[in-house]
Amino acid sequence: MSKAMKIAIVDDEKDMRQSISQWLALSGFETEAYASAEDALSVLGADFAGIVVSDVKMPGMDGMQFLKKLRGVDSALPVIMITGHGDVPMAVEAMRFGAFDFLEKPFNPDRMTELAKKACNARRLTLDNRALRRELSDGSSLMKKLVGSSGPMERLKEDILDLGQADGHVLIEGETGTGKTLVAHALHAVGARSARKFVLLACSAFDEDSLNRRLFGPAGEGEPIPAMEEARGGTLVLEDIEALTHAQQSRLLTAINEQGTPAETRLVAICNLQEQDKTCESVLRPDLYYRISAMRIVVPPLRQRGEDILTLFTHLSEQFADEYGCDAPQVSAQEAAQLLQAPWPGNVRQLINVAERAVLQNRRGSGSIASLLMTDSDDDDGLRPAMTTEGKPLKEFVEAFERMLIDNTMRRHKGSIVAVMEELCLPRRTLNEKMAKYQLQRSDYI
């Protein structure tokens, strides 16, 4: 959840500090007042959860020098400059150096509130995007982020970080439920457009006429701004791009070409074909396909992600156990093997459902994980364990289960090495070696 935004008010005049603080407080903001730029700099850091309102004319370090110092601390920190009559040229110069905006005294308090809201929204988005980038970089995301340390997931994260810094259009492909929309969010969050608009449009949710208006305009009375206009300067994500008609594809291509290079608005297209005999390339106009697929990401299916399956299942089941107020199910070696061998046609989305049902079963004290992975069969009993046709070496099963077992035990004992050694009957050296092998850190469980 985003932090509550604060407003740091910097002005050498006590009456002005108090006046601005009182007005913004009445508008619902939390304020902090400083009598000098030096005082404020001693407190404001790179991830300050808020914005700055500063006077231009101050003794000692003036507003312009303060702004330059802040730009060195955090170039994305919004700073609203307050200028007296005759100081407008200086404020305009401050805008060139990255000030968010400026107000001329005597200013309209409502205008101050309006600017503060815009600046806080921009700051909140910046901090959220930074948090997401850190999670992507160190693999610490949980359920709603990109979880996993398997080879395919590490490559996906590297692709996101690389293509996120580029400025070209991107095509995202992958099976249903793999997290393609999350990848689109991540691409925007780690890129240069992170502080700009992110617009997501599900093309398959509209009929042809409604999609034309929602995507290209003109918007009807009471309808939102057309997505192409709304996303201007930022990122436009089109889910189910294969749902566009031939005419709409042509119109989209024209709009892309008119932007020039580099594109004013970055397009991220998500292709979600269900039929095995069709590809995104086969259903899109060739000129549109090659225009948007120069940068391409294929999100790996869950069945190819090895031990990520057990890592995800553990995190998800613990989250649902907290939600339902019960214990998470303990996974046996046989059940771990079944989870790893399951074909997962619904991918992560299906795994979420299985984890929730496993927790509910465990709360009742009945059922098994294996029963949740059964599928129809021609056998006499009518059911059999769902198995993937892709072979997995025994070593992979053993290591995945071993990692999950140590991880779960460390969580249960809150990082107590002695308790884990006793439960798993492992000497300290062996436990340390295995934790190093599986990149498990005791500090993560304390």
Tab-separated table of C-alpha atoms in Angstrom:
chain	number	residue	atom	x	y	z
A	1	MET	CA	0.000	0.000	0.000
A	2	SER	CA	1.259	3.480	-0.844
A	3	LYS	CA	2.555	5.673	1.936
A	4	ALA	CA	0.616	8.757	3.087
A	5	MET	CA	2.158	11.774	1.396
A	6	LYS	CA	3.739	14.562	3.455
A	7	ILE	CA	4.430	18.136	2.408
A	8	ALA	CA	7.683	19.742	3.553
A	9	ILE	CA	7.222	23.516	3.712
A	10	VAL	CA	10.423	25.571	3.586
A	11	ASP	CA	10.210	29.326	4.213
A	12	ASP	CA	12.208	31.681	6.405
A	13	GLU	CA	9.066	33.685	7.270
A	14	LYS	CA	7.259	32.096	10.221
A	15	ASP	CA	3.858	33.577	9.316
A	16	MET	CA	4.083	32.234	5.764
A	17	ARG	CA	5.106	28.761	6.993
A	18	GLN	CA	2.193	28.658	9.411
A	19	SER	CA	-0.274	29.984	6.849
A	20	ILE	CA	0.653	27.400	4.231
A	21	SER	CA	0.726	24.601	6.815
A	22	GLN	CA	-2.706	25.490	8.173
A	23	TRP	CA	-4.280	25.681	4.748
A	24	LEU	CA	-2.810	22.386	3.526
A	25	ALA	CA	-3.709	20.708	6.825
A	26	LEU	CA	-7.317	21.827	6.341
A	27	SER	CA	-7.131	20.258	2.878
A	28	GLY	CA	-6.164	16.916	4.435
A	29	PHE	CA	-2.381	16.984	4.030
A	30	GLU	CA	0.250	16.168	6.634
A	31	THR	CA	2.821	18.960	6.774
A	32	GLU	CA	6.327	19.511	8.135
A	33	ALA	CA	7.698	23.083	8.353
A	34	TYR	CA	11.346	24.175	8.137
A	35	ALA	CA	12.798	27.645	8.621
A	36	SER	CA	15.681	27.104	6.210
A	37	ALA	CA	16.795	24.976	3.302
A	38	GLU	CA	19.662	23.649	5.413
A	39	ASP	CA	17.226	22.346	8.050
A	40	ALA	CA	15.105	20.639	5.403
A	41	LEU	CA	18.093	19.010	3.687
A	42	SER	CA	19.113	17.369	6.943
A	43	VAL	CA	15.811	15.459	6.904
A	44	LEU	CA	14.791	14.967	3.261
A	45	GLY	CA	16.165	11.763	1.721
A	46	ALA	CA	16.021	9.995	-1.630
A	47	ASP	CA	12.760	8.192	-0.828
A	48	PHE	CA	11.009	10.994	1.067
A	49	ALA	CA	7.319	10.065	1.015
A	50	GLY	CA	6.028	13.441	-0.036
A	51	ILE	CA	6.737	16.711	-1.824
A	52	VAL	CA	8.417	20.042	-1.085
A	53	VAL	CA	6.975	23.565	-1.125
A	54	SER	CA	9.767	26.149	-0.955
A	55	ASP	CA	10.118	29.910	-1.081
A	56	VAL	CA	12.544	31.244	-3.695
A	57	LYS	CA	14.004	34.161	-1.703
A	58	MET	CA	15.601	32.936	1.542
A	59	PRO	CA	18.755	33.959	3.451
A	60	GLY	CA	21.661	31.557	3.307
A	61	MET	CA	20.743	28.894	0.778
A	62	ASP	CA	18.058	30.357	-1.507
A	63	GLY	CA	15.314	28.404	-3.254
A	64	MET	CA	17.282	27.895	-6.467
A	65	GLN	CA	20.294	26.462	-4.647
A	66	PHE	CA	17.938	24.333	-2.538
A	67	LEU	CA	16.281	22.981	-5.678
A	68	LYS	CA	19.638	21.998	-7.174
A	69	LYS	CA	20.603	20.235	-3.939
A	70	LEU	CA	17.300	18.344	-3.906
A	71	ARG	CA	17.776	17.328	-7.534
A	72	GLY	CA	21.054	15.741	-6.443
A	73	VAL	CA	19.314	13.886	-3.603
A	74	ASP	CA	16.330	12.723	-5.664
A	75	SER	CA	15.759	14.009	-9.189
A	76	ALA	CA	12.114	12.883	-9.115
A	77	LEU	CA	11.144	14.728	-5.903
A	78	PRO	CA	8.413	17.273	-6.800
A	79	VAL	CA	9.264	20.810	-5.665
A	80	ILE	CA	6.722	23.643	-5.848
A	81	MET	CA	8.401	27.055	-5.752
A	82	ILE	CA	6.765	30.143	-4.191
A	83	THR	CA	7.890	33.436	-5.615
A	84	GLY	CA	7.259	37.049	-4.754
A	85	HIS	CA	6.371	39.732	-7.274
A	86	GLY	CA	9.312	40.317	-9.591
A	87	ASP	CA	10.824	36.888	-8.963
A	88	VAL	CA	8.889	35.157	-11.725
A	89	PRO	CA	11.939	34.968	-14.066
A	90	MET	CA	13.775	33.115	-11.317
A	91	ALA	CA	10.847	30.733	-10.895
A	92	VAL	CA	10.776	30.083	-14.638
A	93	GLU	CA	14.473	29.301	-14.437
A	94	ALA	CA	13.689	26.908	-11.592
A	95	MET	CA	11.223	25.122	-13.859
A	96	ARG	CA	14.067	24.580	-16.321
A	97	PHE	CA	16.038	22.929	-13.542
A	98	GLY	CA	13.203	20.556	-12.723
A	99	ALA	CA	10.797	22.324	-10.366
A	100	PHE	CA	7.306	20.804	-10.473
A	101	ASP	CA	5.578	24.197	-10.712
A	102	PHE	CA	5.553	27.634	-9.069
A	103	LEU	CA	3.090	30.006	-7.404
A	104	GLU	CA	3.343	33.781	-7.313
A	105	LYS	CA	2.490	35.651	-4.097
A	106	PRO	CA	-0.189	36.375	-3.149
A	107	PHE	CA	-1.342	32.982	-4.378
A	108	ASN	CA	-4.793	31.420	-4.466
A	109	PRO	CA	-4.969	28.753	-1.694
A	110	ASP	CA	-7.154	26.556	-3.873
A	111	ARG	CA	-4.472	26.643	-6.551
A	112	MET	CA	-1.937	25.583	-3.905
A	113	THR	CA	-4.139	22.610	-2.965
A	114	GLU	CA	-4.598	21.632	-6.605
A	115	LEU	CA	-0.853	21.678	-7.287
A	116	ALA	CA	-0.130	19.775	-4.071
A	117	LYS	CA	-2.540	17.015	-5.059
A	118	LYS	CA	-0.983	16.665	-8.513
A	119	ALA	CA	2.533	16.641	-7.096
A	120	CYS	CA	1.620	14.076	-4.422
A	121	ASN	CA	0.016	11.797	-7.007
A	122	ALA	CA	3.152	11.987	-9.134
A	123	ARG	CA	5.340	11.275	-6.097
A	124	ARG	CA	3.207	8.331	-5.002
A	125	LEU	CA	3.501	6.775	-8.458
A	126	THR	CA	7.276	7.282	-8.467
A	127	LEU	CA	7.702	5.602	-5.071
A	128	ASP	CA	5.407	2.708	-6.013
A	129	ASN	CA	7.346	2.159	-9.228
A	130	ARG	CA	10.666	2.254	-7.374
A	131	ALA	CA	9.392	-0.327	-4.918
A	132	LEU	CA	8.324	-2.556	-7.805
A	133	ARG	CA	11.701	-2.180	-9.484
A	134	ARG	CA	13.481	-3.197	-6.282
A	135	GLU	CA	11.218	-6.234	-6.004
A	136	LEU	CA	11.921	-7.192	-9.603
A	137	SER	CA	15.662	-6.746	-9.135
A	138	ASP	CA	15.998	-8.913	-6.032
A	139	GLY	CA	13.227	-11.436	-6.708
A	140	SER	CA	11.477	-10.725	-3.402
A	141	SER	CA	7.987	-10.266	-4.845
A	142	LEU	CA	5.201	-12.369	-3.451
A	143	MET	CA	1.788	-13.296	-4.785
A	144	LYS	CA	1.014	-10.252	-6.871
A	145	LYS	CA	4.538	-9.773	-8.201
A	146	LEU	CA	6.956	-11.827	-10.263
A	147	VAL	CA	7.831	-14.657	-7.889
A	148	GLY	CA	10.477	-17.256	-8.582
A	149	SER	CA	14.164	-17.858	-9.154
A	150	SER	CA	14.042	-20.500	-11.893
A	151	GLY	CA	16.026	-19.980	-15.089
A	152	PRO	CA	12.959	-18.952	-17.149
A	153	MET	CA	11.871	-16.422	-14.495
A	154	GLU	CA	15.359	-14.938	-14.112
A	155	ARG	CA	15.494	-14.466	-17.891
A	156	LEU	CA	12.038	-12.872	-17.835
A	157	LYS	CA	13.107	-10.396	-15.149
A	158	GLU	CA	16.244	-9.541	-17.113
A	159	ASP	CA	14.135	-8.973	-20.243
A	160	ILE	CA	11.799	-6.678	-18.309
A	161	LEU	CA	14.669	-4.619	-16.891
A	162	ASP	CA	16.372	-4.400	-20.307
A	163	LEU	CA	13.308	-3.620	-22.436
A	164	GLY	CA	11.899	-1.361	-19.739
A	165	GLN	CA	14.833	0.998	-20.319
A	166	ALA	CA	14.277	0.979	-24.086
A	167	ASP	CA	11.593	3.096	-25.719
A	168	GLY	CA	10.219	0.904	-28.489
A	169	HIS	CA	6.864	-0.859	-28.652
A	170	VAL	CA	6.664	-4.306	-27.048
A	171	LEU	CA	4.667	-7.459	-27.777
A	172	ILE	CA	3.962	-9.775	-24.820
A	173	GLU	CA	2.899	-13.354	-25.551
A	174	GLY	CA	2.215	-16.351	-23.352
A	175	GLU	CA	-0.426	-18.798	-22.212
A	176	THR	CA	-3.462	-17.729	-20.230
A	177	GLY	CA	-2.833	-17.083	-16.552
A	178	THR	CA	0.944	-16.616	-16.834
A	179	GLY	CA	0.941	-12.978	-15.708
A	180	LYS	CA	1.274	-11.042	-18.969
A	181	THR	CA	-0.544	-7.990	-17.594
A	182	LEU	CA	1.781	-7.918	-14.579
A	183	VAL	CA	4.735	-7.956	-16.977
A	184	ALA	CA	3.244	-4.952	-18.790
A	185	HIS	CA	2.941	-3.065	-15.489
A	186	ALA	CA	6.547	-3.963	-14.659
A	187	LEU	CA	7.842	-2.774	-18.050
A	188	HIS	CA	6.292	0.623	-17.416
A	189	ALA	CA	7.423	0.769	-13.793
A	190	VAL	CA	11.113	0.205	-14.504
A	191	GLY	CA	11.306	2.510	-17.517
A	192	ALA	CA	11.851	6.193	-18.162
A	193	ARG	CA	8.067	6.747	-18.439
A	194	SER	CA	7.366	5.415	-14.943
A	195	ALA	CA	6.073	8.761	-13.653
A	196	ARG	CA	3.780	9.207	-16.649
A	197	LYS	CA	0.375	7.808	-17.468
A	198	PHE	CA	-0.224	4.041	-17.641
A	199	VAL	CA	-3.434	3.135	-19.482
A	200	LEU	CA	-4.698	-0.449	-19.747
A	201	LEU	CA	-7.416	-1.348	-22.241
A	202	ALA	CA	-8.925	-4.827	-22.650
A	203	CYS	CA	-9.863	-4.901	-26.336
A	204	SER	CA	-12.037	-8.024	-26.030
A	205	ALA	CA	-14.326	-6.300	-23.500
A	206	PHE	CA	-15.909	-4.008	-26.118
A	207	ASP	CA	-17.971	-4.382	-29.252
A	208	GLU	CA	-16.478	-2.871	-32.402
A	209	ASP	CA	-18.141	0.553	-32.177
A	210	SER	CA	-17.473	0.949	-28.448
A	211	LEU	CA	-13.830	-0.060	-28.889
A	212	ASN	CA	-13.366	2.493	-31.668
A	213	ARG	CA	-14.631	5.261	-29.395
A	214	ARG	CA	-12.705	4.054	-26.333
A	215	LEU	CA	-9.442	3.621	-28.234
A	216	PHE	CA	-9.484	6.337	-30.887
A	217	GLY	CA	-12.418	8.632	-30.074
A	218	PRO	CA	-14.343	10.768	-30.326
A	219	ALA	CA	-15.726	9.876	-26.917
A	220	GLY	CA	-19.458	10.009	-26.424
A	221	GLU	CA	-21.130	12.058	-23.709
A	222	GLY	CA	-20.144	10.721	-20.276
A	223	GLU	CA	-17.470	8.416	-21.745
A	224	PRO	CA	-13.798	8.548	-20.695
A	225	ILE	CA	-11.079	10.209	-22.754
A	226	PRO	CA	-9.990	7.985	-25.678
A	227	ALA	CA	-7.124	5.744	-24.613
A	228	MET	CA	-4.753	7.007	-27.330
A	229	GLU	CA	-5.154	10.520	-25.962
A	230	GLU	CA	-5.265	9.532	-22.294
A	231	ALA	CA	-1.933	7.659	-22.552
A	232	ARG	CA	-0.151	10.423	-24.474
A	233	GLY	CA	3.480	10.580	-23.365
A	234	GLY	CA	3.155	7.438	-21.261
A	235	THR	CA	2.364	3.771	-21.864
A	236	LEU	CA	-0.725	2.303	-23.543
A	237	VAL	CA	-1.312	-1.404	-22.917
A	238	LEU	CA	-3.715	-3.212	-25.229
A	239	GLU	CA	-4.808	-6.557	-23.804
A	240	ASP	CA	-6.113	-9.115	-26.313
A	241	ILE	CA	-4.805	-7.158	-29.289
A	242	GLU	CA	-5.899	-10.078	-31.452
A	243	ALA	CA	-9.511	-8.931	-30.853
A	244	LEU	CA	-8.959	-5.851	-33.054
A	245	THR	CA	-10.650	-6.006	-36.437
A	246	HIS	CA	-8.613	-5.569	-39.624
A	247	ALA	CA	-9.832	-1.969	-39.891
A	248	GLN	CA	-8.935	-1.224	-36.272
A	249	GLN	CA	-5.476	-2.729	-36.759
A	250	SER	CA	-4.983	-0.445	-39.748
A	251	ARG	CA	-6.083	2.575	-37.758
A	252	LEU	CA	-3.795	1.631	-34.870
A	253	LEU	CA	-0.833	1.240	-37.227
A	254	THR	CA	-1.518	4.687	-38.691
A	255	ALA	CA	-1.637	6.203	-35.184
A	256	ILE	CA	1.680	4.517	-34.287
A	257	ASN	CA	3.393	5.686	-37.469
A	258	GLU	CA	2.197	9.266	-36.983
A	259	GLN	CA	4.032	9.446	-33.659
A	260	GLY	CA	7.426	9.170	-35.298
A	261	THR	CA	10.587	7.917	-33.591
A	262	PRO	CA	10.995	7.783	-30.661
A	263	ALA	CA	7.286	7.214	-30.133
A	264	GLU	CA	5.434	9.795	-28.049
A	265	THR	CA	3.375	7.012	-26.472
A	266	ARG	CA	4.780	3.541	-25.904
A	267	LEU	CA	2.500	0.697	-26.978
A	268	VAL	CA	2.622	-2.613	-25.111
A	269	ALA	CA	0.493	-5.218	-26.874
A	270	ILE	CA	-0.636	-8.373	-25.072
A	271	CYS	CA	-1.624	-11.345	-27.217
A	272	ASN	CA	-3.731	-13.987	-25.487
A	273	LEU	CA	-4.659	-16.561	-28.101
A	274	GLN	CA	-6.349	-19.711	-26.783
A	275	GLU	CA	-6.231	-21.850	-29.946
A	276	GLN	CA	-3.097	-23.959	-30.405
A	277	ASP	CA	-3.178	-23.616	-34.209
A	278	LYS	CA	-3.119	-19.796	-34.136
A	279	THR	CA	-0.361	-17.366	-33.312
A	280	CYS	CA	-0.296	-13.638	-32.842
A	281	GLU	CA	1.619	-13.340	-36.095
A	282	SER	CA	-1.094	-15.220	-37.967
A	283	VAL	CA	-3.995	-13.037	-36.771
A	284	LEU	CA	-2.428	-9.578	-37.020
A	285	ARG	CA	-1.693	-7.602	-40.157
A	286	PRO	CA	1.963	-8.278	-41.062
A	287	ASP	CA	2.857	-4.574	-41.044
A	288	LEU	CA	1.346	-4.109	-37.566
A	289	TYR	CA	2.871	-7.316	-36.211
A	290	TYR	CA	6.394	-6.423	-37.310
A	291	ARG	CA	5.940	-2.866	-36.074
A	292	ILE	CA	5.159	-3.965	-32.507
A	293	SER	CA	7.161	-7.196	-32.221
A	294	ALA	CA	10.693	-5.860	-32.648
A	295	MET	CA	10.816	-6.093	-28.855
A	296	ARG	CA	9.073	-9.282	-27.748
A	297	ILE	CA	8.608	-11.029	-24.416
A	298	VAL	CA	7.259	-14.563	-24.051
A	299	VAL	CA	6.085	-15.241	-20.484
A	300	PRO	CA	6.989	-18.828	-19.512
A	301	PRO	CA	4.242	-21.298	-18.588
A	302	LEU	CA	4.190	-22.516	-14.988
A	303	ARG	CA	5.019	-26.125	-15.916
A	304	GLN	CA	8.448	-24.978	-17.177
A	305	ARG	CA	9.357	-23.116	-13.989
A	306	GLY	CA	10.474	-26.063	-11.842
A	307	GLU	CA	10.782	-25.324	-8.130
A	308	ASP	CA	9.024	-21.972	-8.586
A	309	ILE	CA	5.823	-24.035	-8.418
A	310	LEU	CA	6.547	-25.078	-4.833
A	311	THR	CA	7.761	-21.589	-3.870
A	312	LEU	CA	4.558	-20.062	-5.216
A	313	PHE	CA	2.375	-22.701	-3.595
A	314	THR	CA	4.034	-22.108	-0.207
A	315	HIS	CA	3.612	-18.326	-0.364
A	316	LEU	CA	0.041	-18.551	-1.605
A	317	SER	CA	-1.069	-21.155	0.926
A	318	GLU	CA	0.461	-19.133	3.788
A	319	GLN	CA	-1.326	-16.012	2.578
A	320	PHE	CA	-4.667	-17.812	2.372
A	321	ALA	CA	-4.050	-19.463	5.767
A	322	ASP	CA	-3.620	-16.001	7.316
A	323	GLU	CA	-6.788	-14.839	5.593
A	324	TYR	CA	-8.873	-17.808	6.820
A	325	GLY	CA	-7.264	-17.990	10.261
A	326	CYS	CA	-5.940	-21.537	10.021
A	327	ASP	CA	-2.710	-23.464	9.369
A	328	ALA	CA	-1.267	-23.871	5.901
A	329	PRO	CA	-1.191	-27.484	4.625
A	330	GLN	CA	2.069	-29.407	5.025
A	331	VAL	CA	3.187	-30.749	1.647
A	332	SER	CA	4.521	-34.314	1.536
A	333	ALA	CA	7.239	-35.464	-0.852
A	334	GLN	CA	4.616	-37.244	-2.971
A	335	GLU	CA	2.419	-34.153	-3.139
A	336	ALA	CA	5.434	-31.975	-4.019
A	337	ALA	CA	6.213	-34.328	-6.910
A	338	GLN	CA	2.572	-34.139	-8.067
A	339	LEU	CA	2.626	-30.343	-7.947
A	340	LEU	CA	5.813	-30.318	-10.021
A	341	GLN	CA	4.429	-32.826	-12.537
A	342	ALA	CA	1.016	-31.217	-13.018
A	343	PRO	CA	0.488	-29.670	-16.484
A	344	TRP	CA	-1.022	-26.419	-15.089
A	345	PRO	CA	-3.040	-25.391	-18.164
A	346	GLY	CA	-4.317	-22.394	-16.180
A	347	ASN	CA	-0.792	-21.517	-14.995
A	348	VAL	CA	-0.369	-19.180	-11.986
A	349	ARG	CA	-4.073	-18.359	-11.937
A	350	GLN	CA	-4.854	-22.063	-11.553
A	351	LEU	CA	-2.189	-22.461	-8.853
A	352	ILE	CA	-3.795	-19.642	-6.847
A	353	ASN	CA	-7.109	-21.528	-6.922
A	354	VAL	CA	-5.474	-24.827	-5.917
A	355	ALA	CA	-3.632	-23.170	-3.007
A	356	GLU	CA	-6.824	-21.578	-1.687
A	357	ARG	CA	-8.778	-24.842	-1.921
A	358	ALA	CA	-5.913	-26.716	-0.220
A	359	VAL	CA	-6.069	-24.285	2.714
A	360	LEU	CA	-9.860	-24.662	2.983
A	361	GLN	CA	-9.511	-28.448	2.907
A	362	ASN	CA	-6.850	-28.311	5.597
A	363	ARG	CA	-9.105	-26.157	7.774
A	364	ARG	CA	-11.789	-28.847	7.557
A	365	GLY	CA	-9.228	-31.569	8.232
A	366	SER	CA	-10.091	-33.481	5.081
A	367	GLY	CA	-9.008	-33.854	1.467
A	368	SER	CA	-5.543	-33.755	-0.076
A	369	ILE	CA	-3.565	-31.717	-2.536
A	370	ALA	CA	-3.516	-34.716	-4.868
A	371	SER	CA	-7.333	-34.680	-5.070
A	372	LEU	CA	-7.199	-31.088	-6.340
A	373	LEU	CA	-4.940	-32.137	-9.209
A	374	MET	CA	-7.161	-34.965	-10.467
A	375	THR	CA	-8.466	-34.900	-14.014
A	376	ASP	CA	-10.999	-36.955	-15.983
A	377	SER	CA	-9.693	-40.255	-17.352
A	378	ASP	CA	-10.900	-43.263	-19.304
A	379	ASP	CA	-9.769	-45.521	-16.450
A	380	ASP	CA	-12.336	-47.445	-14.416
A	381	ASP	CA	-12.164	-45.015	-11.506
A	382	GLY	CA	-12.752	-42.077	-13.826
A	383	LEU	CA	-10.014	-39.928	-12.261
A	384	ARG	CA	-6.239	-39.879	-12.342
A	385	PRO	CA	-3.544	-37.441	-11.238
A	386	ALA	CA	-3.001	-34.777	-13.881
A	387	MET	CA	0.542	-35.173	-15.232
A	388	THR	CA	2.556	-33.166	-17.706
A	389	THR	CA	4.092	-34.962	-20.672
A	390	GLU	CA	7.313	-32.995	-20.194
A	391	GLY	CA	9.806	-35.211	-18.370
A	392	LYS	CA	11.595	-33.891	-15.283
A	393	PRO	CA	14.764	-35.446	-13.807
A	394	LEU	CA	14.562	-36.979	-10.333
A	395	LYS	CA	17.228	-34.515	-9.114
A	396	GLU	CA	14.888	-31.606	-9.838
A	397	PHE	CA	12.089	-33.130	-7.737
A	398	VAL	CA	14.433	-33.886	-4.846
A	399	GLU	CA	16.036	-30.446	-4.782
A	400	ALA	CA	12.724	-28.611	-5.134
A	401	PHE	CA	11.182	-30.569	-2.272
A	402	GLU	CA	14.296	-30.148	-0.121
A	403	ARG	CA	14.298	-26.389	-0.620
A	404	MET	CA	10.588	-26.152	0.147
A	405	LEU	CA	10.988	-28.268	3.296
A	406	ILE	CA	13.817	-26.113	4.682
A	407	ASP	CA	12.005	-22.911	3.720
A	408	ASN	CA	8.767	-23.997	5.418
A	409	THR	CA	10.567	-25.179	8.555
A	410	MET	CA	12.549	-21.940	8.832
A	411	ARG	CA	9.312	-19.956	8.527
A	412	ARG	CA	7.564	-22.049	11.149
A	413	HIS	CA	10.436	-21.642	13.640
A	414	LYS	CA	11.016	-17.969	12.738
A	415	GLY	CA	14.634	-18.519	11.746
A	416	SER	CA	15.696	-20.614	14.763
A	417	ILE	CA	18.592	-22.688	13.396
A	418	VAL	CA	18.603	-24.992	16.421
A	419	ALA	CA	14.875	-25.784	16.068
A	420	VAL	CA	15.242	-26.437	12.332
A	421	MET	CA	18.251	-28.714	12.917
A	422	GLU	CA	16.273	-30.734	15.467
A	423	GLU	CA	13.129	-31.076	13.330
A	424	LEU	CA	14.969	-32.020	10.135
A	425	CYS	CA	17.671	-34.062	11.941
A	426	LEU	CA	20.445	-32.150	10.186
A	427	PRO	CA	23.847	-31.151	11.585
A	428	ARG	CA	24.537	-27.402	11.505
A	429	ARG	CA	27.149	-27.645	8.739
A	430	THR	CA	24.824	-29.596	6.439
A	431	LEU	CA	21.971	-27.165	7.063
A	432	ASN	CA	24.236	-24.178	6.371
A	433	GLU	CA	25.453	-25.761	3.122
A	434	LYS	CA	21.927	-26.483	1.936
A	435	MET	CA	20.700	-22.980	2.835
A	436	ALA	CA	23.605	-21.507	0.863
A	437	LYS	CA	22.834	-23.824	-2.058
A	438	TYR	CA	19.181	-22.743	-2.172
A	439	GLN	CA	19.952	-19.067	-1.406
A	440	LEU	CA	17.965	-19.082	1.839
A	441	GLN	CA	18.928	-16.361	4.341
A	442	ARG	CA	18.169	-16.721	8.069
A	443	SER	CA	17.508	-12.961	8.279
A	444	ASP	CA	14.473	-13.396	5.997
A	445	TYR	CA	12.684	-15.485	8.644
A	446	ILE	CA	13.391	-13.564	11.852
